[in-house]
Amino acid sequence: QVQLVESGGGVVQPGSSLRLSCAASGFTFSNYDMHWVRQAPGKGLEWVTIIAHDGNNKYYADSVKGRFTISRDNSKNTLYLQMNSLRPEDTAVYYCARITSLGDDYWGQGTLVTVSS
Amino acid sequence: DIQMTQSPSSLSASVGDRVTITCRASQGIRNDLGWYQQKPGKAPKRLIYAASSLRSGVPSRFSGSGSGTEFTLTISSLQPEDFATYYCLQHNIYPATFGQGTKLEIK
């Protein structure tokens, strides 16, 4: 069955960096575009970024453009989110997700990132 | 960027009620819209894809309609397990954007 497992969250100070990982299994990872979505405590969902199946195309939300970088390693079935210059407003649960136009989508359980001094 | 305006932001209803949630896009997005249900502490789950197609295993009391700029999610007869927060997501043009969410509460 499809599984997405995020890791790498934690408590960091403003201005610092963090890299999240998402280990995928149960499907052919290299065939699918992948997303990161976040949710600040008590707030709604915010789409963050997408990477094409082959890594060649990427899009970002304006709120993270220039600070966050999405990448993938298809040989390791792993998705990454490099987060630099973190701000308190980046505090959120970060989900990786396989969202397609049709059919079923799949989400991980999320990993909490807290940016606080 | 495309803005998704979702209404209402909250809704109080009773078991058995019919409810409708609306998302309006700031420009046309064809039918590239999904509806999600999220319960506290859980990841979202997509109920409807391509604006009106029901995900396998989702009860038929859920339905979606619309195309272009106006979309609706309808729950025909609310069940206790349907009390949750609902979001729309457009993925026609990136950046993708969620609606602000609708919290459905028990009256």
PDB file of C-alpha atoms in Angstrom:
ATOM      1  CA  GLN A   1       0.000   0.000   0.000  1.00  0.00           C
ATOM      2  CA  VAL A   2       1.074   3.595  -0.574  1.00  0.00           C
ATOM      3  CA  GLN A   3       2.981   5.086   2.330  1.00  0.00           C
ATOM      4  CA  LEU A   4       4.493   8.516   2.791  1.00  0.00           C
ATOM      5  CA  VAL A   5       6.535   9.099   5.929  1.00  0.00           C
ATOM      6  CA  GLU A   6       7.866  12.547   6.745  1.00  0.00           C
ATOM      7  CA  SER A   7      10.803  13.211   9.039  1.00  0.00           C
ATOM      8  CA  GLY A   8      13.163  16.011   9.984  1.00  0.00           C
ATOM      9  CA  GLY A   9      10.876  18.346  11.872  1.00  0.00           C
ATOM     10  CA  GLY A  10      11.864  19.996  15.125  1.00  0.00           C
ATOM     11  CA  VAL A  11      12.376  23.247  16.982  1.00  0.00           C
ATOM     12  CA  VAL A  12      14.712  25.772  15.383  1.00  0.00           C
ATOM     13  CA  GLN A  13      15.558  29.422  15.862  1.00  0.00           C
ATOM     14  CA  PRO A  14      14.497  32.148  13.417  1.00  0.00           C
ATOM     15  CA  GLY A  15      16.947  32.489  10.559  1.00  0.00           C
ATOM     16  CA  SER A  16      18.100  28.904  10.708  1.00  0.00           C
ATOM     17  CA  SER A  17      17.702  26.037   8.236  1.00  0.00           C
ATOM     18  CA  LEU A  18      16.047  22.638   8.297  1.00  0.00           C
ATOM     19  CA  ARG A  19      15.633  19.829   5.778  1.00  0.00           C
ATOM     20  CA  LEU A  20      12.532  17.684   5.736  1.00  0.00           C
ATOM     21  CA  SER A  21      12.419  14.257   4.111  1.00  0.00           C
ATOM     22  CA  CYS A  22       9.519  12.160   2.899  1.00  0.00           C
ATOM     23  CA  ALA A  23      10.109   8.459   2.305  1.00  0.00           C
ATOM     24  CA  ALA A  24       7.733   6.971  -0.235  1.00  0.00           C
ATOM     25  CA  SER A  25       6.799   3.324  -0.707  1.00  0.00           C
ATOM     26  CA  GLY A  26       4.113   1.180  -2.293  1.00  0.00           C
ATOM     27  CA  PHE A  27       4.139   2.905  -5.666  1.00  0.00           C
ATOM     28  CA  THR A  28       6.519   3.879  -8.474  1.00  0.00           C
ATOM     29  CA  PHE A  29       7.769   7.125  -6.986  1.00  0.00           C
ATOM     30  CA  SER A  30       9.441   8.334 -10.184  1.00  0.00           C
ATOM     31  CA  ASN A  31       6.107   8.368 -12.008  1.00  0.00           C
ATOM     32  CA  TYR A  32       4.447  10.993  -9.809  1.00  0.00           C
ATOM     33  CA  ASP A  33       4.660  14.705  -9.142  1.00  0.00           C
ATOM     34  CA  MET A  34       4.928  15.350  -5.412  1.00  0.00           C
ATOM     35  CA  HIS A  35       3.772  18.186  -3.157  1.00  0.00           C
ATOM     36  CA  TRP A  36       4.437  19.736   0.238  1.00  0.00           C
ATOM     37  CA  VAL A  37       1.484  21.262   2.089  1.00  0.00           C
ATOM     38  CA  ARG A  38       1.629  22.883   5.511  1.00  0.00           C
ATOM     39  CA  GLN A  39      -0.776  23.819   8.276  1.00  0.00           C
ATOM     40  CA  ALA A  40       0.018  26.337  10.987  1.00  0.00           C
ATOM     41  CA  PRO A  41      -1.431  25.544  14.425  1.00  0.00           C
ATOM     42  CA  GLY A  42      -5.172  26.145  14.396  1.00  0.00           C
ATOM     43  CA  LYS A  43      -5.083  27.451  10.828  1.00  0.00           C
ATOM     44  CA  GLY A  44      -6.066  26.236   7.370  1.00  0.00           C
ATOM     45  CA  LEU A  45      -4.111  24.307   4.800  1.00  0.00           C
ATOM     46  CA  GLU A  46      -1.466  26.110   2.755  1.00  0.00           C
ATOM     47  CA  TRP A  47      -0.019  24.631  -0.412  1.00  0.00           C
ATOM     48  CA  VAL A  48       3.766  25.083  -0.407  1.00  0.00           C
ATOM     49  CA  THR A  49       5.441  23.529  -3.433  1.00  0.00           C
ATOM     50  CA  ILE A  50       5.374  20.871  -6.147  1.00  0.00           C
ATOM     51  CA  ILE A  51       8.089  19.013  -8.015  1.00  0.00           C
ATOM     52  CA  ALA A  52       7.527  17.175 -11.276  1.00  0.00           C
ATOM     53  CA  HIS A  53       8.062  13.432 -11.434  1.00  0.00           C
ATOM     54  CA  ASP A  54      11.464  13.892 -13.096  1.00  0.00           C
ATOM     55  CA  GLY A  55      12.508  16.863 -10.975  1.00  0.00           C
ATOM     56  CA  ASN A  56      12.581  19.221 -13.927  1.00  0.00           C
ATOM     57  CA  ASN A  57       9.757  21.559 -12.950  1.00  0.00           C
ATOM     58  CA  LYS A  58       9.073  23.138  -9.582  1.00  0.00           C
ATOM     59  CA  TYR A  59       6.616  25.746  -8.330  1.00  0.00           C
ATOM     60  CA  TYR A  60       6.437  27.522  -5.004  1.00  0.00           C
ATOM     61  CA  ALA A  61       3.980  29.544  -2.969  1.00  0.00           C
ATOM     62  CA  ASP A  62       4.938  33.205  -2.813  1.00  0.00           C
ATOM     63  CA  SER A  63       5.352  32.902   0.960  1.00  0.00           C
ATOM     64  CA  VAL A  64       8.327  30.525   0.606  1.00  0.00           C
ATOM     65  CA  LYS A  65       9.789  31.430  -2.786  1.00  0.00           C
ATOM     66  CA  GLY A  66      13.512  32.070  -2.560  1.00  0.00           C
ATOM     67  CA  ARG A  67      13.795  30.437   0.893  1.00  0.00           C
ATOM     68  CA  PHE A  68      12.539  26.881   0.372  1.00  0.00           C
ATOM     69  CA  THR A  69      13.778  24.360  -2.186  1.00  0.00           C
ATOM     70  CA  ILE A  70      12.024  21.142  -3.122  1.00  0.00           C
ATOM     71  CA  SER A  71      14.011  18.241  -4.508  1.00  0.00           C
ATOM     72  CA  ARG A  72      13.769  14.498  -4.941  1.00  0.00           C
ATOM     73  CA  ASP A  73      15.960  11.449  -5.283  1.00  0.00           C
ATOM     74  CA  ASN A  74      14.087   8.909  -7.369  1.00  0.00           C
ATOM     75  CA  SER A  75      16.758   6.283  -6.710  1.00  0.00           C
ATOM     76  CA  LYS A  76      15.967   6.541  -2.997  1.00  0.00           C
ATOM     77  CA  ASN A  77      12.196   7.120  -3.338  1.00  0.00           C
ATOM     78  CA  THR A  78      12.590  10.222  -1.233  1.00  0.00           C
ATOM     79  CA  LEU A  79      11.248  13.766  -1.419  1.00  0.00           C
ATOM     80  CA  TYR A  80      12.973  16.671   0.327  1.00  0.00           C
ATOM     81  CA  LEU A  81      12.185  20.192   1.439  1.00  0.00           C
ATOM     82  CA  GLN A  82      15.163  22.404   2.245  1.00  0.00           C
ATOM     83  CA  MET A  83      13.980  25.321   4.335  1.00  0.00           C
ATOM     84  CA  ASN A  84      16.306  28.289   4.833  1.00  0.00           C
ATOM     85  CA  SER A  85      15.897  31.641   6.585  1.00  0.00           C
ATOM     86  CA  LEU A  86      13.087  30.224   8.675  1.00  0.00           C
ATOM     87  CA  ARG A  87      10.592  32.603  10.229  1.00  0.00           C
ATOM     88  CA  PRO A  88       8.154  32.163  13.118  1.00  0.00           C
ATOM     89  CA  GLU A  89       5.313  32.164  10.558  1.00  0.00           C
ATOM     90  CA  ASP A  90       6.789  29.000   9.023  1.00  0.00           C
ATOM     91  CA  THR A  91       5.755  27.124  12.165  1.00  0.00           C
ATOM     92  CA  ALA A  92       3.430  24.390  10.952  1.00  0.00           C
ATOM     93  CA  VAL A  93       2.847  20.720  10.382  1.00  0.00           C
ATOM     94  CA  TYR A  94       4.374  19.892   7.005  1.00  0.00           C
ATOM     95  CA  TYR A  95       2.770  17.164   4.923  1.00  0.00           C
ATOM     96  CA  CYS A  96       4.138  15.522   1.820  1.00  0.00           C
ATOM     97  CA  ALA A  97       1.451  14.425  -0.575  1.00  0.00           C
ATOM     98  CA  ARG A  98       0.917  12.628  -3.843  1.00  0.00           C
ATOM     99  CA  ILE A  99      -1.893  14.644  -5.394  1.00  0.00           C
ATOM    100  CA  THR A 100      -2.995  13.750  -8.887  1.00  0.00           C
ATOM    101  CA  SER A 101      -5.710  15.255 -11.048  1.00  0.00           C
ATOM    102  CA  LEU A 102      -7.669  12.034 -11.023  1.00  0.00           C
ATOM    103  CA  GLY A 103      -8.230   9.197  -8.590  1.00  0.00           C
ATOM    104  CA  ASP A 104      -6.834   8.756  -5.112  1.00  0.00           C
ATOM    105  CA  ASP A 105      -4.406  11.079  -3.394  1.00  0.00           C
ATOM    106  CA  TYR A 106      -2.102  10.130  -0.537  1.00  0.00           C
ATOM    107  CA  TRP A 107      -0.698  12.120   2.349  1.00  0.00           C
ATOM    108  CA  GLY A 108       1.865  11.481   5.028  1.00  0.00           C
ATOM    109  CA  GLN A 109       1.158  11.899   8.730  1.00  0.00           C
ATOM    110  CA  GLY A 110       3.006  15.216   8.845  1.00  0.00           C
ATOM    111  CA  THR A 111       6.048  16.525  10.701  1.00  0.00           C
ATOM    112  CA  LEU A 112       5.969  19.543  12.995  1.00  0.00           C
ATOM    113  CA  VAL A 113       8.351  22.429  12.454  1.00  0.00           C
ATOM    114  CA  THR A 114       8.499  25.052  15.197  1.00  0.00           C
ATOM    115  CA  VAL A 115      10.440  28.258  14.610  1.00  0.00           C
ATOM    116  CA  SER A 116      10.972  30.045  17.886  1.00  0.00           C
ATOM    117  CA  SER A 117      13.667  31.825  19.818  1.00  0.00           C
TER     118      SER A 117
ATOM    119  CA  ASP B   1      -2.076  33.826  -8.334  1.00  0.00           C
ATOM    120  CA  ILE B   2      -5.556  32.335  -8.231  1.00  0.00           C
ATOM    121  CA  GLN B   3      -7.559  33.138  -5.109  1.00  0.00           C
ATOM    122  CA  MET B   4     -10.095  30.612  -3.844  1.00  0.00           C
ATOM    123  CA  THR B   5     -12.927  32.141  -1.823  1.00  0.00           C
ATOM    124  CA  GLN B   6     -14.679  29.490   0.229  1.00  0.00           C
ATOM    125  CA  SER B   7     -17.959  30.034   2.047  1.00  0.00           C
ATOM    126  CA  PRO B   8     -19.245  29.782   4.640  1.00  0.00           C
ATOM    127  CA  SER B   9     -16.250  29.728   7.009  1.00  0.00           C
ATOM    128  CA  SER B  10     -18.325  27.836   9.549  1.00  0.00           C
ATOM    129  CA  LEU B  11     -21.621  26.039   9.503  1.00  0.00           C
ATOM    130  CA  SER B  12     -23.772  24.602  12.240  1.00  0.00           C
ATOM    131  CA  ALA B  13     -26.072  21.775  11.153  1.00  0.00           C
ATOM    132  CA  SER B  14     -27.884  18.723  12.445  1.00  0.00           C
ATOM    133  CA  VAL B  15     -27.648  15.048  11.563  1.00  0.00           C
ATOM    134  CA  GLY B  16     -29.781  14.466   8.482  1.00  0.00           C
ATOM    135  CA  ASP B  17     -29.434  18.028   7.149  1.00  0.00           C
ATOM    136  CA  ARG B  18     -28.388  18.833   3.599  1.00  0.00           C
ATOM    137  CA  VAL B  19     -25.448  21.233   3.445  1.00  0.00           C
ATOM    138  CA  THR B  20     -23.662  23.024   0.652  1.00  0.00           C
ATOM    139  CA  ILE B  21     -20.195  24.591   0.662  1.00  0.00           C
ATOM    140  CA  THR B  22     -19.025  26.873  -2.139  1.00  0.00           C
ATOM    141  CA  CYS B  23     -15.653  27.789  -3.593  1.00  0.00           C
ATOM    142  CA  ARG B  24     -15.217  30.604  -6.069  1.00  0.00           C
ATOM    143  CA  ALA B  25     -12.040  30.966  -8.099  1.00  0.00           C
ATOM    144  CA  SER B  26     -10.681  34.376  -9.076  1.00  0.00           C
ATOM    145  CA  GLN B  27     -10.293  33.091 -12.631  1.00  0.00           C
ATOM    146  CA  GLY B  28     -11.366  30.046 -14.551  1.00  0.00           C
ATOM    147  CA  ILE B  29      -9.776  26.768 -13.474  1.00  0.00           C
ATOM    148  CA  ARG B  30     -11.736  24.345 -15.722  1.00  0.00           C
ATOM    149  CA  ASN B  31     -12.560  21.439 -13.393  1.00  0.00           C
ATOM    150  CA  ASP B  32      -9.151  21.220 -11.709  1.00  0.00           C
ATOM    151  CA  LEU B  33     -10.535  21.278  -8.195  1.00  0.00           C
ATOM    152  CA  GLY B  34     -10.709  18.835  -5.321  1.00  0.00           C
ATOM    153  CA  TRP B  35     -12.639  18.807  -2.066  1.00  0.00           C
ATOM    154  CA  TYR B  36     -10.950  17.659   1.127  1.00  0.00           C
ATOM    155  CA  GLN B  37     -12.171  16.615   4.556  1.00  0.00           C
ATOM    156  CA  GLN B  38      -9.912  17.040   7.568  1.00  0.00           C
ATOM    157  CA  LYS B  39     -10.523  15.837  11.100  1.00  0.00           C
ATOM    158  CA  PRO B  40      -8.514  17.139  14.080  1.00  0.00           C
ATOM    159  CA  GLY B  41      -4.970  15.814  14.219  1.00  0.00           C
ATOM    160  CA  LYS B  42      -5.308  13.976  10.916  1.00  0.00           C
ATOM    161  CA  ALA B  43      -4.070  14.546   7.379  1.00  0.00           C
ATOM    162  CA  PRO B  44      -6.650  15.783   4.882  1.00  0.00           C
ATOM    163  CA  LYS B  45      -8.490  13.264   2.754  1.00  0.00           C
ATOM    164  CA  ARG B  46      -9.743  14.067  -0.718  1.00  0.00           C
ATOM    165  CA  LEU B  47     -13.430  13.258  -1.216  1.00  0.00           C
ATOM    166  CA  ILE B  48     -13.986  14.678  -4.684  1.00  0.00           C
ATOM    167  CA  TYR B  49     -11.559  15.104  -7.574  1.00  0.00           C
ATOM    168  CA  ALA B  50     -11.988  16.818 -10.940  1.00  0.00           C
ATOM    169  CA  ALA B  51     -14.767  18.906  -9.349  1.00  0.00           C
ATOM    170  CA  SER B  52     -17.427  16.212  -9.459  1.00  0.00           C
ATOM    171  CA  SER B  53     -15.878  12.728  -9.336  1.00  0.00           C
ATOM    172  CA  LEU B  54     -16.320  10.785  -6.116  1.00  0.00           C
ATOM    173  CA  ARG B  55     -13.252   9.100  -4.715  1.00  0.00           C
ATOM    174  CA  SER B  56     -13.569   5.349  -4.377  1.00  0.00           C
ATOM    175  CA  GLY B  57     -14.934   4.405  -0.968  1.00  0.00           C
ATOM    176  CA  VAL B  58     -16.418   7.817  -0.204  1.00  0.00           C
ATOM    177  CA  PRO B  59     -20.134   7.668   0.631  1.00  0.00           C
ATOM    178  CA  SER B  60     -22.494   8.741  -2.118  1.00  0.00           C
ATOM    179  CA  ARG B  61     -24.049  11.406   0.127  1.00  0.00           C
ATOM    180  CA  PHE B  62     -21.048  13.530  -0.888  1.00  0.00           C
ATOM    181  CA  SER B  63     -21.223  15.191  -4.295  1.00  0.00           C
ATOM    182  CA  GLY B  64     -19.415  17.952  -6.127  1.00  0.00           C
ATOM    183  CA  SER B  65     -20.375  20.170  -9.002  1.00  0.00           C
ATOM    184  CA  GLY B  66     -19.186  23.152 -10.963  1.00  0.00           C
ATOM    185  CA  SER B  67     -16.660  24.202 -13.531  1.00  0.00           C
ATOM    186  CA  GLY B  68     -14.812  27.371 -14.384  1.00  0.00           C
ATOM    187  CA  THR B  69     -15.069  29.652 -11.368  1.00  0.00           C
ATOM    188  CA  GLU B  70     -17.853  28.322  -9.139  1.00  0.00           C
ATOM    189  CA  PHE B  71     -17.865  24.989  -7.357  1.00  0.00           C
ATOM    190  CA  THR B  72     -19.980  23.340  -4.701  1.00  0.00           C
ATOM    191  CA  LEU B  73     -19.654  20.438  -2.305  1.00  0.00           C
ATOM    192  CA  THR B  74     -22.960  19.017  -1.129  1.00  0.00           C
ATOM    193  CA  ILE B  75     -23.581  16.545   1.664  1.00  0.00           C
ATOM    194  CA  SER B  76     -27.084  15.249   1.140  1.00  0.00           C
ATOM    195  CA  SER B  77     -27.795  13.899   4.629  1.00  0.00           C
ATOM    196  CA  LEU B  78     -25.260  14.684   7.328  1.00  0.00           C
ATOM    197  CA  GLN B  79     -23.952  11.814   9.406  1.00  0.00           C
ATOM    198  CA  PRO B  80     -22.165  12.157  12.756  1.00  0.00           C
ATOM    199  CA  GLU B  81     -18.800  11.294  11.173  1.00  0.00           C
ATOM    200  CA  ASP B  82     -19.126  14.163   8.678  1.00  0.00           C
ATOM    201  CA  PHE B  83     -18.518  16.875  11.261  1.00  0.00           C
ATOM    202  CA  ALA B  84     -15.075  18.099  10.234  1.00  0.00           C
ATOM    203  CA  THR B  85     -13.382  20.896   8.298  1.00  0.00           C
ATOM    204  CA  TYR B  86     -13.642  20.985   4.520  1.00  0.00           C
ATOM    205  CA  TYR B  87     -11.316  22.622   2.012  1.00  0.00           C
ATOM    206  CA  CYS B  88     -11.238  23.098  -1.726  1.00  0.00           C
ATOM    207  CA  LEU B  89      -7.939  23.009  -3.644  1.00  0.00           C
ATOM    208  CA  GLN B  90      -7.353  24.318  -7.160  1.00  0.00           C
ATOM    209  CA  HIS B  91      -4.467  22.854  -9.115  1.00  0.00           C
ATOM    210  CA  ASN B  92      -5.144  24.302 -12.540  1.00  0.00           C
ATOM    211  CA  ILE B  93      -2.492  26.995 -12.277  1.00  0.00           C
ATOM    212  CA  TYR B  94       0.482  26.973  -9.927  1.00  0.00           C
ATOM    213  CA  PRO B  95       0.884  28.035  -7.230  1.00  0.00           C
ATOM    214  CA  ALA B  96      -1.996  25.809  -6.218  1.00  0.00           C
ATOM    215  CA  THR B  97      -4.320  27.351  -3.666  1.00  0.00           C
ATOM    216  CA  PHE B  98      -6.663  26.117  -0.965  1.00  0.00           C
ATOM    217  CA  GLY B  99      -9.873  27.748   0.115  1.00  0.00           C
ATOM    218  CA  GLN B 100      -9.921  29.109   3.664  1.00  0.00           C
ATOM    219  CA  GLY B 101     -11.868  26.123   4.972  1.00  0.00           C
ATOM    220  CA  THR B 102     -15.371  25.473   6.282  1.00  0.00           C
ATOM    221  CA  LYS B 103     -15.760  24.114   9.797  1.00  0.00           C
ATOM    222  CA  LEU B 104     -18.893  22.003   9.980  1.00  0.00           C
ATOM    223  CA  GLU B 105     -20.192  21.740  13.535  1.00  0.00           C
ATOM    224  CA  ILE B 106     -23.050  19.934  15.199  1.00  0.00           C
ATOM    225  CA  LYS B 107     -26.060  22.097  16.002  1.00  0.00           C
TER     226      LYS B 107
END
